[in-house]
PDB file of C-alpha atoms in Angstrom:
ATOM      1  CA  GLN A   1      13.992-151.434  24.360  1.00  0.00           C
ATOM      2  CA  VAL A   2      17.194-150.384  26.073  1.00  0.00           C
ATOM      3  CA  GLN A   3      18.013-150.819  29.754  1.00  0.00           C
ATOM      4  CA  LEU A   4      20.642-148.798  31.572  1.00  0.00           C
ATOM      5  CA  VAL A   5      22.084-149.761  34.958  1.00  0.00           C
ATOM      6  CA  GLU A   6      24.376-147.422  36.880  1.00  0.00           C
ATOM      7  CA  SER A   7      26.828-148.256  39.630  1.00  0.00           C
ATOM      8  CA  GLY A   8      29.643-146.625  41.570  1.00  0.00           C
ATOM      9  CA  GLY A   9      27.910-143.934  43.573  1.00  0.00           C
ATOM     10  CA  GLY A  10      28.550-143.364  47.257  1.00  0.00           C
ATOM     11  CA  LEU A  11      29.797-141.026  49.946  1.00  0.00           C
ATOM     12  CA  VAL A  12      33.127-139.278  49.476  1.00  0.00           C
ATOM     13  CA  GLN A  13      34.937-136.421  51.164  1.00  0.00           C
ATOM     14  CA  PRO A  14      35.600-133.153  49.343  1.00  0.00           C
ATOM     15  CA  GLY A  15      38.615-133.532  47.096  1.00  0.00           C
ATOM     16  CA  GLY A  16      38.005-137.236  46.697  1.00  0.00           C
ATOM     17  CA  SER A  17      37.217-139.309  43.618  1.00  0.00           C
ATOM     18  CA  LEU A  18      34.530-141.656  42.406  1.00  0.00           C
ATOM     19  CA  ARG A  19      34.033-143.607  39.204  1.00  0.00           C
ATOM     20  CA  LEU A  20      30.527-144.156  37.901  1.00  0.00           C
ATOM     21  CA  SER A  21      29.723-146.892  35.420  1.00  0.00           C
ATOM     22  CA  CYS A  22      26.692-147.589  33.268  1.00  0.00           C
ATOM     23  CA  ILE A  23      25.956-150.763  31.338  1.00  0.00           C
ATOM     24  CA  ALA A  24      23.480-150.696  28.463  1.00  0.00           C
ATOM     25  CA  SER A  25      21.594-153.775  27.328  1.00  0.00           C
ATOM     26  CA  GLY A  26      18.843-154.523  24.862  1.00  0.00           C
ATOM     27  CA  SER A  27      18.385-153.383  21.266  1.00  0.00           C
ATOM     28  CA  ILE A  28      21.104-150.760  21.064  1.00  0.00           C
ATOM     29  CA  SER A  29      21.636-148.772  17.915  1.00  0.00           C
ATOM     30  CA  ARG A  30      25.213-148.363  16.731  1.00  0.00           C
ATOM     31  CA  PHE A  31      24.761-144.602  16.431  1.00  0.00           C
ATOM     32  CA  ASN A  32      24.142-143.243  19.880  1.00  0.00           C
ATOM     33  CA  THR A  33      25.371-140.745  22.404  1.00  0.00           C
ATOM     34  CA  MET A  34      25.923-141.923  25.951  1.00  0.00           C
ATOM     35  CA  GLY A  35      26.177-139.509  28.789  1.00  0.00           C
ATOM     36  CA  TRP A  36      25.528-138.455  32.340  1.00  0.00           C
ATOM     37  CA  TYR A  37      23.092-136.011  33.896  1.00  0.00           C
ATOM     38  CA  ARG A  38      22.509-135.173  37.529  1.00  0.00           C
ATOM     39  CA  ARG A  39      19.790-133.797  39.770  1.00  0.00           C
ATOM     40  CA  ALA A  40      20.741-132.058  42.980  1.00  0.00           C
ATOM     41  CA  PRO A  41      18.197-131.677  45.799  1.00  0.00           C
ATOM     42  CA  GLY A  42      15.658-129.009  44.908  1.00  0.00           C
ATOM     43  CA  LYS A  43      17.077-128.458  41.423  1.00  0.00           C
ATOM     44  CA  GLU A  44      16.317-129.461  37.861  1.00  0.00           C
ATOM     45  CA  ARG A  45      18.189-132.280  36.192  1.00  0.00           C
ATOM     46  CA  GLU A  46      21.257-130.906  34.432  1.00  0.00           C
ATOM     47  CA  PHE A  47      23.711-132.080  31.824  1.00  0.00           C
ATOM     48  CA  VAL A  48      27.104-133.312  33.039  1.00  0.00           C
ATOM     49  CA  ALA A  49      28.893-134.924  30.083  1.00  0.00           C
ATOM     50  CA  ASP A  50      28.304-136.989  26.992  1.00  0.00           C
ATOM     51  CA  ILE A  51      30.288-138.837  24.387  1.00  0.00           C
ATOM     52  CA  LEU A  52      29.695-139.919  20.818  1.00  0.00           C
ATOM     53  CA  THR A  53      32.145-142.388  19.330  1.00  0.00           C
ATOM     54  CA  GLY A  54      34.795-140.563  17.328  1.00  0.00           C
ATOM     55  CA  VAL A  55      33.857-137.142  18.645  1.00  0.00           C
ATOM     56  CA  THR A  56      35.432-135.104  21.425  1.00  0.00           C
ATOM     57  CA  PRO A  57      33.378-135.479  24.612  1.00  0.00           C
ATOM     58  CA  THR A  58      31.281-132.585  25.864  1.00  0.00           C
ATOM     59  CA  TYR A  59      31.285-131.383  29.469  1.00  0.00           C
ATOM     60  CA  ALA A  60      29.339-128.945  31.559  1.00  0.00           C
ATOM     61  CA  ASP A  61      31.453-125.954  32.562  1.00  0.00           C
ATOM     62  CA  SER A  62      31.090-126.872  36.226  1.00  0.00           C
ATOM     63  CA  VAL A  63      32.876-130.216  35.791  1.00  0.00           C
ATOM     64  CA  THR A  64      35.398-129.447  33.040  1.00  0.00           C
ATOM     65  CA  GLY A  65      38.878-130.369  34.140  1.00  0.00           C
ATOM     66  CA  ARG A  66      37.625-132.559  36.981  1.00  0.00           C
ATOM     67  CA  PHE A  67      35.425-135.179  35.307  1.00  0.00           C
ATOM     68  CA  THR A  68      36.319-137.491  32.438  1.00  0.00           C
ATOM     69  CA  ILE A  69      33.817-139.496  30.427  1.00  0.00           C
ATOM     70  CA  SER A  70      34.766-142.597  28.471  1.00  0.00           C
ATOM     71  CA  ARG A  71      32.974-145.426  26.735  1.00  0.00           C
ATOM     72  CA  ASP A  72      33.667-148.997  25.672  1.00  0.00           C
ATOM     73  CA  ASN A  73      31.502-149.916  22.706  1.00  0.00           C
ATOM     74  CA  THR A  74      32.490-153.582  22.902  1.00  0.00           C
ATOM     75  CA  LYS A  75      30.850-153.763  26.327  1.00  0.00           C
ATOM     76  CA  ASN A  76      28.150-151.084  25.830  1.00  0.00           C
ATOM     77  CA  THR A  77      29.439-149.229  28.854  1.00  0.00           C
ATOM     78  CA  VAL A  78      30.097-145.620  29.727  1.00  0.00           C
ATOM     79  CA  HIS A  79      32.122-144.391  32.678  1.00  0.00           C
ATOM     80  CA  LEU A  80      32.439-141.099  34.483  1.00  0.00           C
ATOM     81  CA  GLN A  81      35.657-140.549  36.413  1.00  0.00           C
ATOM     82  CA  MET A  82      35.057-137.783  38.930  1.00  0.00           C
ATOM     83  CA  ASN A  83      38.055-136.184  40.618  1.00  0.00           C
ATOM     84  CA  ASN A  84      38.402-133.302  43.047  1.00  0.00           C
ATOM     85  CA  LEU A  85      34.779-133.670  44.044  1.00  0.00           C
ATOM     86  CA  LYS A  86      33.018-130.752  45.667  1.00  0.00           C
ATOM     87  CA  PRO A  87      29.953-130.604  47.920  1.00  0.00           C
ATOM     88  CA  GLU A  88      28.042-129.013  45.043  1.00  0.00           C
ATOM     89  CA  ASP A  89      28.557-132.207  43.039  1.00  0.00           C
ATOM     90  CA  THR A  90      26.177-133.964  45.422  1.00  0.00           C
ATOM     91  CA  ALA A  91      23.287-135.274  43.337  1.00  0.00           C
ATOM     92  CA  VAL A  92      21.645-138.310  41.856  1.00  0.00           C
ATOM     93  CA  TYR A  93      23.546-139.129  38.686  1.00  0.00           C
ATOM     94  CA  TYR A  94      21.654-140.580  35.736  1.00  0.00           C
ATOM     95  CA  CYS A  95      23.018-142.459  32.761  1.00  0.00           C
ATOM     96  CA  ASN A  96      21.524-141.479  29.417  1.00  0.00           C
ATOM     97  CA  LEU A  97      21.557-143.071  25.977  1.00  0.00           C
ATOM     98  CA  ARG A  98      20.215-141.159  23.003  1.00  0.00           C
ATOM     99  CA  GLU A  99      19.785-142.869  19.669  1.00  0.00           C
ATOM    100  CA  ILE A 100      20.752-140.400  16.995  1.00  0.00           C
ATOM    101  CA  LEU A 101      18.733-141.762  14.071  1.00  0.00           C
ATOM    102  CA  ALA A 102      15.627-142.959  15.921  1.00  0.00           C
ATOM    103  CA  GLY A 103      15.591-140.090  18.374  1.00  0.00           C
ATOM    104  CA  SER A 104      14.844-142.403  21.283  1.00  0.00           C
ATOM    105  CA  ASN A 105      16.053-141.377  24.728  1.00  0.00           C
ATOM    106  CA  TYR A 106      16.713-143.801  27.607  1.00  0.00           C
ATOM    107  CA  TRP A 107      17.522-143.257  31.273  1.00  0.00           C
ATOM    108  CA  GLY A 108      18.953-145.323  34.078  1.00  0.00           C
ATOM    109  CA  GLN A 109      17.470-145.415  37.553  1.00  0.00           C
ATOM    110  CA  GLY A 110      20.149-143.138  39.005  1.00  0.00           C
ATOM    111  CA  THR A 111      22.935-143.505  41.533  1.00  0.00           C
ATOM    112  CA  GLN A 112      23.479-141.230  44.522  1.00  0.00           C
ATOM    113  CA  VAL A 113      26.726-139.307  44.891  1.00  0.00           C
ATOM    114  CA  THR A 114      27.246-137.462  48.167  1.00  0.00           C
ATOM    115  CA  VAL A 115      30.256-135.253  48.767  1.00  0.00           C
ATOM    116  CA  SER A 116      30.559-134.342  52.418  1.00  0.00           C
ATOM    117  CA  SER A 117      33.086-134.204  55.220  1.00  0.00           C
TER     118      SER A 117
END
């Protein structure tokens, strides 16, 4: 089993920045994609960004140029640097780990990000 724990959410004004972090623990396969999804009030959960070691990260169009995803395999962590935040970025952000070979999919409990003046 794999456990994911997010941190770093909070309240920020439009134009501000936040950095989300996610630590994975447990039986983690070497070949996995780590990423972030979000669910805004009244909407479906949507893809934000993901990263596979050695491959260019992938971003949703809505966050390209503002968000940066990175990972540290030595610490089993993934980060999401969010700059120039907009009210429409308000959502619960979920960390995701997908094991490529086994096909298993794991989720964190979510962290709230609120962008408001």
